[in-house]
mmCIF file of the C-alpha atoms, coordinates in Angstrom:
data_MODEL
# 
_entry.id   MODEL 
# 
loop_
_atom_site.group_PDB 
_atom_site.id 
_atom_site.type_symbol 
_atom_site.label_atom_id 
_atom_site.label_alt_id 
_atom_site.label_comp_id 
_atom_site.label_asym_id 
_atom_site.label_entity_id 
_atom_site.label_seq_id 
_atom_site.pdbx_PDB_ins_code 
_atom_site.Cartn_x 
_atom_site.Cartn_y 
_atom_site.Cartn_z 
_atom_site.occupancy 
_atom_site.B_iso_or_equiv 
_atom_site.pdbx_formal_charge 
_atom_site.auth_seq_id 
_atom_site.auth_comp_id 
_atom_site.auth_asym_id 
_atom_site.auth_atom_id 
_atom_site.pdbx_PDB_model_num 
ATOM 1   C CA . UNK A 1 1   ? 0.000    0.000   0.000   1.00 0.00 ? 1   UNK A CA 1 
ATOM 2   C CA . UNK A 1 2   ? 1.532    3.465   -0.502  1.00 0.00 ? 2   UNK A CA 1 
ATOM 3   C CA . UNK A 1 3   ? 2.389    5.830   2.271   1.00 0.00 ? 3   UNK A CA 1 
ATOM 4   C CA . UNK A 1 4   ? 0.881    8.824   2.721   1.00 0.00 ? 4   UNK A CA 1 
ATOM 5   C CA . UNK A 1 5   ? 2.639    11.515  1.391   1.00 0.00 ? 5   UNK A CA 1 
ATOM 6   C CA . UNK A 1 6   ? 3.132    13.333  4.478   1.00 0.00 ? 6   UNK A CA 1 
ATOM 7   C CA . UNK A 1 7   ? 5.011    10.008  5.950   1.00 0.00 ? 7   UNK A CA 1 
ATOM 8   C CA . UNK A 1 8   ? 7.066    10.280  3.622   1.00 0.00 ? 8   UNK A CA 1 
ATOM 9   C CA . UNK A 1 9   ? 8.564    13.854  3.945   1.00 0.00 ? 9   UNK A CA 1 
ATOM 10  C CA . UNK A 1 10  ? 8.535    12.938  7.566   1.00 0.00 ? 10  UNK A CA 1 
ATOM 11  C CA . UNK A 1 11  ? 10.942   9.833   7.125   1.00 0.00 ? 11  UNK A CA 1 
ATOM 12  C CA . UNK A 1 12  ? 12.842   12.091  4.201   1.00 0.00 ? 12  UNK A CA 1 
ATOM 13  C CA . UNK A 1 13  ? 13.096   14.579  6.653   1.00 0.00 ? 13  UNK A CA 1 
ATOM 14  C CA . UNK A 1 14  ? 14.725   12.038  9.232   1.00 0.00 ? 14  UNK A CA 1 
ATOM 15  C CA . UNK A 1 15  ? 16.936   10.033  6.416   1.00 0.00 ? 15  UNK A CA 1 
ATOM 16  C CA . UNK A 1 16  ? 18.366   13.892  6.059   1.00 0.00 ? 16  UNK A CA 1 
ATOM 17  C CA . UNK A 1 17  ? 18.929   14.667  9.438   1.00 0.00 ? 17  UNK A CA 1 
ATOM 18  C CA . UNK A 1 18  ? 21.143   11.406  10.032  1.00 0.00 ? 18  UNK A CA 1 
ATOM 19  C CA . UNK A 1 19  ? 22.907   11.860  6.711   1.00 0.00 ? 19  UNK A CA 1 
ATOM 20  C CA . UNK A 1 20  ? 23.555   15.601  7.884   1.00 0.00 ? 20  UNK A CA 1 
ATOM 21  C CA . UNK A 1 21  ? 25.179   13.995  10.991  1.00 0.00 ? 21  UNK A CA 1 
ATOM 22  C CA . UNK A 1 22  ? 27.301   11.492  9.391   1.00 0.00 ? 22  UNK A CA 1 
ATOM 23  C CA . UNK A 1 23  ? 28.856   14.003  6.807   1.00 0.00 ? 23  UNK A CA 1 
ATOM 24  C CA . UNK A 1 24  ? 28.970   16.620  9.170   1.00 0.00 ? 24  UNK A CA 1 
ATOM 25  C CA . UNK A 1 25  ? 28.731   19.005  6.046   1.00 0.00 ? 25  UNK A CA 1 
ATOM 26  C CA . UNK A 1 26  ? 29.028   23.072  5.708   1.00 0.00 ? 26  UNK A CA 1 
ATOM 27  C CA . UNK A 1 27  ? 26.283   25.393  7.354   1.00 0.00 ? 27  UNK A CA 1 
ATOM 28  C CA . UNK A 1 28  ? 25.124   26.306  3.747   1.00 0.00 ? 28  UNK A CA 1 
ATOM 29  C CA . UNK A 1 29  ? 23.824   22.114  3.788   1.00 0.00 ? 29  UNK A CA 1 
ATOM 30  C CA . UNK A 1 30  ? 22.161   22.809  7.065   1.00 0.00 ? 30  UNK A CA 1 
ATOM 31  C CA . UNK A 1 31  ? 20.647   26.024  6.259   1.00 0.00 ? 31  UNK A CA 1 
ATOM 32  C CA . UNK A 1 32  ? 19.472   24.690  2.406   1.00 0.00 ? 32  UNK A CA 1 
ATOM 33  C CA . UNK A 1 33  ? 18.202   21.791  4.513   1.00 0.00 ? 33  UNK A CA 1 
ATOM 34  C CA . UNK A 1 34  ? 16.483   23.911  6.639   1.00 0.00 ? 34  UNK A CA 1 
ATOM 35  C CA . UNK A 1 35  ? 14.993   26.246  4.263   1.00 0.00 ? 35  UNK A CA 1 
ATOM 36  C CA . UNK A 1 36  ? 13.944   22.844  1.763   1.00 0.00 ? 36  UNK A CA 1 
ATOM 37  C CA . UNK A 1 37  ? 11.753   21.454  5.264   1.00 0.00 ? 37  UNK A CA 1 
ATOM 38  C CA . UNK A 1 38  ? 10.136   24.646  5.834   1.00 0.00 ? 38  UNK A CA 1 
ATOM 39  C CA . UNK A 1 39  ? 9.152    25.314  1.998   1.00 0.00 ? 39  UNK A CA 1 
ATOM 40  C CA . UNK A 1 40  ? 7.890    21.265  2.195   1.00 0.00 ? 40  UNK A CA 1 
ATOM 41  C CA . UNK A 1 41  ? 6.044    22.137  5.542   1.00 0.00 ? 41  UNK A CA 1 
ATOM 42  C CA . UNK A 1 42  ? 4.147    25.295  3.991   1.00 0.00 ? 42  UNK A CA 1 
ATOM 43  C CA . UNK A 1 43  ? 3.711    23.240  0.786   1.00 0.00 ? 43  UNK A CA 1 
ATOM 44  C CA . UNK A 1 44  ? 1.948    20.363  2.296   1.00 0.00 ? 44  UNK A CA 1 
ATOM 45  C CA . UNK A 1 45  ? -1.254   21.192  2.143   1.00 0.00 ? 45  UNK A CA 1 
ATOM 46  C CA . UNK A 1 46  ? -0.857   21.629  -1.544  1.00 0.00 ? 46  UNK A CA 1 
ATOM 47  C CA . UNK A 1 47  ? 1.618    18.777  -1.871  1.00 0.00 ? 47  UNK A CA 1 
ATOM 48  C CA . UNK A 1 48  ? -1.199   16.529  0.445   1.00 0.00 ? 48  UNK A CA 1 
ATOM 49  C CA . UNK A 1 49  ? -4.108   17.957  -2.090  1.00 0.00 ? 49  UNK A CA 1 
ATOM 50  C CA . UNK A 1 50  ? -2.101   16.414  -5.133  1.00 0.00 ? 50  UNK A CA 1 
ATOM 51  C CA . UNK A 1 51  ? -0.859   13.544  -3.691  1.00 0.00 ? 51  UNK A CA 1 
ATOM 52  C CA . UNK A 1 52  ? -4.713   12.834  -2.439  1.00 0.00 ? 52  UNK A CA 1 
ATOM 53  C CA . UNK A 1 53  ? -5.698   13.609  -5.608  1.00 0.00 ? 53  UNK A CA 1 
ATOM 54  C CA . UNK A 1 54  ? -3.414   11.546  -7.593  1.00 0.00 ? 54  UNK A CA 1 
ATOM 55  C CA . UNK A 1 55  ? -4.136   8.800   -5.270  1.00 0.00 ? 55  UNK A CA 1 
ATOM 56  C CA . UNK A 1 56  ? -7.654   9.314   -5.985  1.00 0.00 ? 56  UNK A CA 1 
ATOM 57  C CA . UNK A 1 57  ? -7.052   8.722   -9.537  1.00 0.00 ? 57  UNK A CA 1 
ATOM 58  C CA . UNK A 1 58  ? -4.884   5.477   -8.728  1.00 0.00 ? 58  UNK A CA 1 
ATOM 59  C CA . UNK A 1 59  ? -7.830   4.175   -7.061  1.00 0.00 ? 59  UNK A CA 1 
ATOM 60  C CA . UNK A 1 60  ? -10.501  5.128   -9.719  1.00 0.00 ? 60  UNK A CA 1 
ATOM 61  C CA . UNK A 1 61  ? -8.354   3.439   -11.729 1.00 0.00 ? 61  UNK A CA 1 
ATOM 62  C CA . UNK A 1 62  ? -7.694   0.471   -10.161 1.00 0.00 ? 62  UNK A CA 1 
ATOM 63  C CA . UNK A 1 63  ? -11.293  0.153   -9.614  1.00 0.00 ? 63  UNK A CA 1 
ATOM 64  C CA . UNK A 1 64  ? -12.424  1.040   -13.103 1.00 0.00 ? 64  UNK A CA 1 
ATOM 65  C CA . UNK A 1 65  ? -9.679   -2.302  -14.197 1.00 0.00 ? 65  UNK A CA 1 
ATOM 66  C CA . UNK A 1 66  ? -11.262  -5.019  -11.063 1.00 0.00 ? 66  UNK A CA 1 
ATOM 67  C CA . UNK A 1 67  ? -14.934  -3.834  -12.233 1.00 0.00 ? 67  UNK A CA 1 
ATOM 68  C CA . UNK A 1 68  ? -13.503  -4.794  -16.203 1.00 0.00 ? 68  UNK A CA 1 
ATOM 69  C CA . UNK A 1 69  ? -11.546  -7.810  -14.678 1.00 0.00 ? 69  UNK A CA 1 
ATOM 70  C CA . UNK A 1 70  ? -14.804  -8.940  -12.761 1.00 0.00 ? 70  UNK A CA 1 
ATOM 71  C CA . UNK A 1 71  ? -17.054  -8.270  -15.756 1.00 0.00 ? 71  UNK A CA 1 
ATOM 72  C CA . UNK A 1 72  ? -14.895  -10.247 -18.046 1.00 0.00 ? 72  UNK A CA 1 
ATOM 73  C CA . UNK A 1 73  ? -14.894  -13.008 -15.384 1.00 0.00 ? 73  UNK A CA 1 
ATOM 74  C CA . UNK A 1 74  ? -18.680  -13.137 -15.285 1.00 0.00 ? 74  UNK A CA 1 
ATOM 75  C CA . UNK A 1 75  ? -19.183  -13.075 -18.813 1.00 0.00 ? 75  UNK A CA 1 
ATOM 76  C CA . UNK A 1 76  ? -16.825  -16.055 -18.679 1.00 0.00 ? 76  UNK A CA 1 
ATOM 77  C CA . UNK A 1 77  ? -18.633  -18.350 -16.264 1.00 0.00 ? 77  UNK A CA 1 
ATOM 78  C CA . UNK A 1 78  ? -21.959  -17.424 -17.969 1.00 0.00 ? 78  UNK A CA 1 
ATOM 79  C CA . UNK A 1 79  ? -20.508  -18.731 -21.294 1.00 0.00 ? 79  UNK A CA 1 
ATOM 80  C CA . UNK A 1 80  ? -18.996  -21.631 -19.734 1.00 0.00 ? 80  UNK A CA 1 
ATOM 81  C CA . UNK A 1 81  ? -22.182  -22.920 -17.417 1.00 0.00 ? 81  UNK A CA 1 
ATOM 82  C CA . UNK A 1 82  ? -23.897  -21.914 -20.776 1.00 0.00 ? 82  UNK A CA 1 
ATOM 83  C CA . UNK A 1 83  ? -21.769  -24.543 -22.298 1.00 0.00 ? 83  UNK A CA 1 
ATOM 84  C CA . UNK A 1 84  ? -22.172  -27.098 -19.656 1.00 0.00 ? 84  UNK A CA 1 
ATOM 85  C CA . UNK A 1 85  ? -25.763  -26.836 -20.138 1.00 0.00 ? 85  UNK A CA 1 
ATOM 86  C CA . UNK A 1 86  ? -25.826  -27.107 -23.593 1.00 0.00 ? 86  UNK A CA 1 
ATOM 87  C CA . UNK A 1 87  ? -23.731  -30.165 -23.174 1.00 0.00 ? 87  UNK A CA 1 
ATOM 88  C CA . UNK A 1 88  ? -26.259  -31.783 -20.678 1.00 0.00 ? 88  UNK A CA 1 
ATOM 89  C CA . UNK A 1 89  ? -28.717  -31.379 -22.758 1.00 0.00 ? 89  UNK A CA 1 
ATOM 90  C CA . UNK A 1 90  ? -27.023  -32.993 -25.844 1.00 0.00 ? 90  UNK A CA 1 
ATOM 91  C CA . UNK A 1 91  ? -26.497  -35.500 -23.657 1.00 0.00 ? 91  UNK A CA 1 
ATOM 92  C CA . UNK A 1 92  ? -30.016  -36.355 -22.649 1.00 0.00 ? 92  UNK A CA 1 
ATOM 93  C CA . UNK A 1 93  ? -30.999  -35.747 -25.873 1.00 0.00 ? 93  UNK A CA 1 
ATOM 94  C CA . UNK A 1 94  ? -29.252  -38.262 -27.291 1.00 0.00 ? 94  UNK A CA 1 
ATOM 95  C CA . UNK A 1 95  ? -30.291  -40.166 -24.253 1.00 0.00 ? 95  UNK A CA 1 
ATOM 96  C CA . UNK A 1 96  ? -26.692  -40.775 -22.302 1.00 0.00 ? 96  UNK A CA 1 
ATOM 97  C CA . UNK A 1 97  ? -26.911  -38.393 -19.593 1.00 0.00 ? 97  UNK A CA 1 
ATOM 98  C CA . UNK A 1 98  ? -26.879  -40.344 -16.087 1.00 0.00 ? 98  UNK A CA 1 
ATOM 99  C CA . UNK A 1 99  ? -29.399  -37.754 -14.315 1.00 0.00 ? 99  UNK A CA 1 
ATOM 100 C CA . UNK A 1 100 ? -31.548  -38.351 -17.009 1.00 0.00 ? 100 UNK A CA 1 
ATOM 101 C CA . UNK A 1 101 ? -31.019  -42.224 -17.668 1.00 0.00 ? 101 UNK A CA 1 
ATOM 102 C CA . UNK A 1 102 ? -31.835  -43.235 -13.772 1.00 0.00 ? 102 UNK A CA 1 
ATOM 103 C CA . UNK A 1 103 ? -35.443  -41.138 -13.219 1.00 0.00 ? 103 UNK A CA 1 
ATOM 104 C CA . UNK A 1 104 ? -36.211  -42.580 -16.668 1.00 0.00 ? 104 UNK A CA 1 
ATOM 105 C CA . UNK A 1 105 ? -35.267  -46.243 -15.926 1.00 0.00 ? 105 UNK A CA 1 
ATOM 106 C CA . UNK A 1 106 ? -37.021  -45.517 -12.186 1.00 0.00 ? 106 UNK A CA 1 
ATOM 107 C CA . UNK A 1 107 ? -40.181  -44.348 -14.356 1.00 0.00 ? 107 UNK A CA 1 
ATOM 108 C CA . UNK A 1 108 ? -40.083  -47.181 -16.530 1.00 0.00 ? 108 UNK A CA 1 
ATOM 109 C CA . UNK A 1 109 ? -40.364  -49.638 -14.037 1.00 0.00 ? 109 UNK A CA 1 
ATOM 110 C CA . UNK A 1 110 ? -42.814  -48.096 -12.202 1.00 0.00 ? 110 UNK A CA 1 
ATOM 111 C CA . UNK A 1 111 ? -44.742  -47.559 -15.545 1.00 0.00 ? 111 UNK A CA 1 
ATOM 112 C CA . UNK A 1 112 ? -44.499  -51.662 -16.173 1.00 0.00 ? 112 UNK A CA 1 
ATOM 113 C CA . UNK A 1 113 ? -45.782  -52.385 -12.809 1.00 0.00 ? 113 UNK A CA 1 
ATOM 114 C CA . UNK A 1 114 ? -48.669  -49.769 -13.077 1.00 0.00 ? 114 UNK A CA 1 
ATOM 115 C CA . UNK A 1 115 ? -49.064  -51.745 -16.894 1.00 0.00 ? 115 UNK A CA 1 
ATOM 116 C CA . UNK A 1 116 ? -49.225  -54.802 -15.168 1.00 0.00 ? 116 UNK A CA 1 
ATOM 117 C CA . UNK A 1 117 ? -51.383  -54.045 -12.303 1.00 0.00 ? 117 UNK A CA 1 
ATOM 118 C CA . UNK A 1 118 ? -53.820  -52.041 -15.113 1.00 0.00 ? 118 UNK A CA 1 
ATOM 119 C CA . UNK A 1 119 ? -53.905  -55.637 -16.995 1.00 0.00 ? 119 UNK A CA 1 
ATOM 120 C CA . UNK A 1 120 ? -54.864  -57.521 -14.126 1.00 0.00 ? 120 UNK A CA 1 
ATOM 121 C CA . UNK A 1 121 ? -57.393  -55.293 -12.883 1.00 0.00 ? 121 UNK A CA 1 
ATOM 122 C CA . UNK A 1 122 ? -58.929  -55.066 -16.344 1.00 0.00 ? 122 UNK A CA 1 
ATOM 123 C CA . UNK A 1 123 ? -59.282  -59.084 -16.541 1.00 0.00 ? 123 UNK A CA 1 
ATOM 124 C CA . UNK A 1 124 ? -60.893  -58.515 -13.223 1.00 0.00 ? 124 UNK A CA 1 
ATOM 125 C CA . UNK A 1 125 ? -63.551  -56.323 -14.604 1.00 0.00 ? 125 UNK A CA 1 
ATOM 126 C CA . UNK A 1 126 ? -63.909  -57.706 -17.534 1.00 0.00 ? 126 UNK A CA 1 
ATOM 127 C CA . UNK A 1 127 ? -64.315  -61.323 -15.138 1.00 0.00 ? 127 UNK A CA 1 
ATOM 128 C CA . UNK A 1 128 ? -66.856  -59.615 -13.341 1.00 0.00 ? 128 UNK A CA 1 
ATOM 129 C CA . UNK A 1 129 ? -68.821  -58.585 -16.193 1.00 0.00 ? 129 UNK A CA 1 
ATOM 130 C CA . UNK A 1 130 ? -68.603  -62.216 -17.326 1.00 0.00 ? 130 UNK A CA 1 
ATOM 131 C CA . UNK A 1 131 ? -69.938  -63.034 -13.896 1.00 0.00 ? 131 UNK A CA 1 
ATOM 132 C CA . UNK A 1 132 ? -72.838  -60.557 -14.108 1.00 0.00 ? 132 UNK A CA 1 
ATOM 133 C CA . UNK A 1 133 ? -73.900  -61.358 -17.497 1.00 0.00 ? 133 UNK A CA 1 
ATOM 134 C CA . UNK A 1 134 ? -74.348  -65.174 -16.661 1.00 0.00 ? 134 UNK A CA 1 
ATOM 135 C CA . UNK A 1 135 ? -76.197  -64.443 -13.505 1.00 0.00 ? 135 UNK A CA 1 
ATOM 136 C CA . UNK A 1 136 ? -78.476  -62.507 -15.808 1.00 0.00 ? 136 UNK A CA 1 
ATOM 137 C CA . UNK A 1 137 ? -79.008  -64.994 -18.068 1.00 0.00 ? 137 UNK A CA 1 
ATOM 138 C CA . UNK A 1 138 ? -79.591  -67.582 -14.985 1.00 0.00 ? 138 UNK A CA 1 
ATOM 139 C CA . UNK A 1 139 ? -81.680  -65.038 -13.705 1.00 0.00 ? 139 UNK A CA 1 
ATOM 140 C CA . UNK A 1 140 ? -83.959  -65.123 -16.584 1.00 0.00 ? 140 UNK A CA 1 
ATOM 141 C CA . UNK A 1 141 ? -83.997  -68.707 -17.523 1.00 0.00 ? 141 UNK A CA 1 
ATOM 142 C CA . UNK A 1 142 ? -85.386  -69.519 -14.307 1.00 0.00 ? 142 UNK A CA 1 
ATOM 143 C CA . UNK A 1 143 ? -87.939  -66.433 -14.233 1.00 0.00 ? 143 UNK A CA 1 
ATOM 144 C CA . UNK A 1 144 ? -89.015  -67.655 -17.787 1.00 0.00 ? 144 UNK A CA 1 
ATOM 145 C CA . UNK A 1 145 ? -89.405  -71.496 -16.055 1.00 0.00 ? 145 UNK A CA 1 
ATOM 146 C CA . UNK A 1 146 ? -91.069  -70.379 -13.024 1.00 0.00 ? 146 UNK A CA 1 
ATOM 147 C CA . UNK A 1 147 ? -93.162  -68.052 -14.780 1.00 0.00 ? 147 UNK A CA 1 
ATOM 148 C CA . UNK A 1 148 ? -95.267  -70.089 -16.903 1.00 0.00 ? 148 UNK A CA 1 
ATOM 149 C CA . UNK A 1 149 ? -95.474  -72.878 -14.077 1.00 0.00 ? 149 UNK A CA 1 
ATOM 150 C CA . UNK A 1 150 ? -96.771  -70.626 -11.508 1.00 0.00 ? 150 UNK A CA 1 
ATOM 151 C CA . UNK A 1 151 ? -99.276  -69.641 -14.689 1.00 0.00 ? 151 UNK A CA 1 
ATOM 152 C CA . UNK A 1 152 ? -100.384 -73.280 -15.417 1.00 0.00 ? 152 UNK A CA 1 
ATOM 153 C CA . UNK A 1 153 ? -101.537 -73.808 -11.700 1.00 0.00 ? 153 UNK A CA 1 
# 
């Protein structure tokens, strides 16, 4: 992360004093030195506005490039689920896809039992109506025999 600008001209400031005590140079050093820290010090403000500003502009920037980066990311994983999906559905199309293949195998059977039970039921019915059709007939040979001897008495 950069430091703030006024950090910096702080540890300038220092880095000069301990070179000025190493070389131990001429007053003119000391005074230039001197002079160069209070011009900085009245200058801050403006040097601070700049610095904010061009920081500001550093971080516009690097947001305007993660907004691209996460835009160009998106539209990635969009095109490749997109992809993946198209994929799947080939697949089940063409009638290889496991999700698809174990419902439809689970249906089937279920389907053949439901055929089955169907069948049997209908032989049932249709059994029944057998049943009900005989006892009709029964029913009416014996009303047409007990009708004409309770007739003839």
């Amino acid at each position: 992360m950069p430091v703030h600008s006024r950090e910096k001209k702080e540890n300038n400031h220092d880095e000069m004093e301990v070179d000025y005590g190493e070389n131990e140079g001429s007053s003119s050093e000391e005074e230039e030195t001197e002079s160069s820290s209070v011009s900085e010090e009245g200058d801050s403000s403006e040097m601070d506005d700049e610095d904010c500003e061009r920081r500001r502009m550093e971080c516009l920037d690097e947001m305007s490039n993660l907004e691209k980066q996460f835009t160009d990311l998106k539209d990635q994983l969009y095109k490749e689920r997109l992809s993946q999906v198209d994929a799947k559905l080939q697949e089940v199309i063409a009638g290889k896809a496991p999700e698809y293949l174990e419902p439809l195998a689970a249906l089937q059977e279920n389907m053949q039992i439901r055929t089955k039970v169907a069948g049997i039921y209908r032989e049932l019915c249709l059994e029944s109506v057998k049943n009900k059709y005989e006892c009709e007939i029964q029913a009416s040979r014996q009303h047409c025999e007990v009708v004409p001897a309770i007739l003839h008495r």
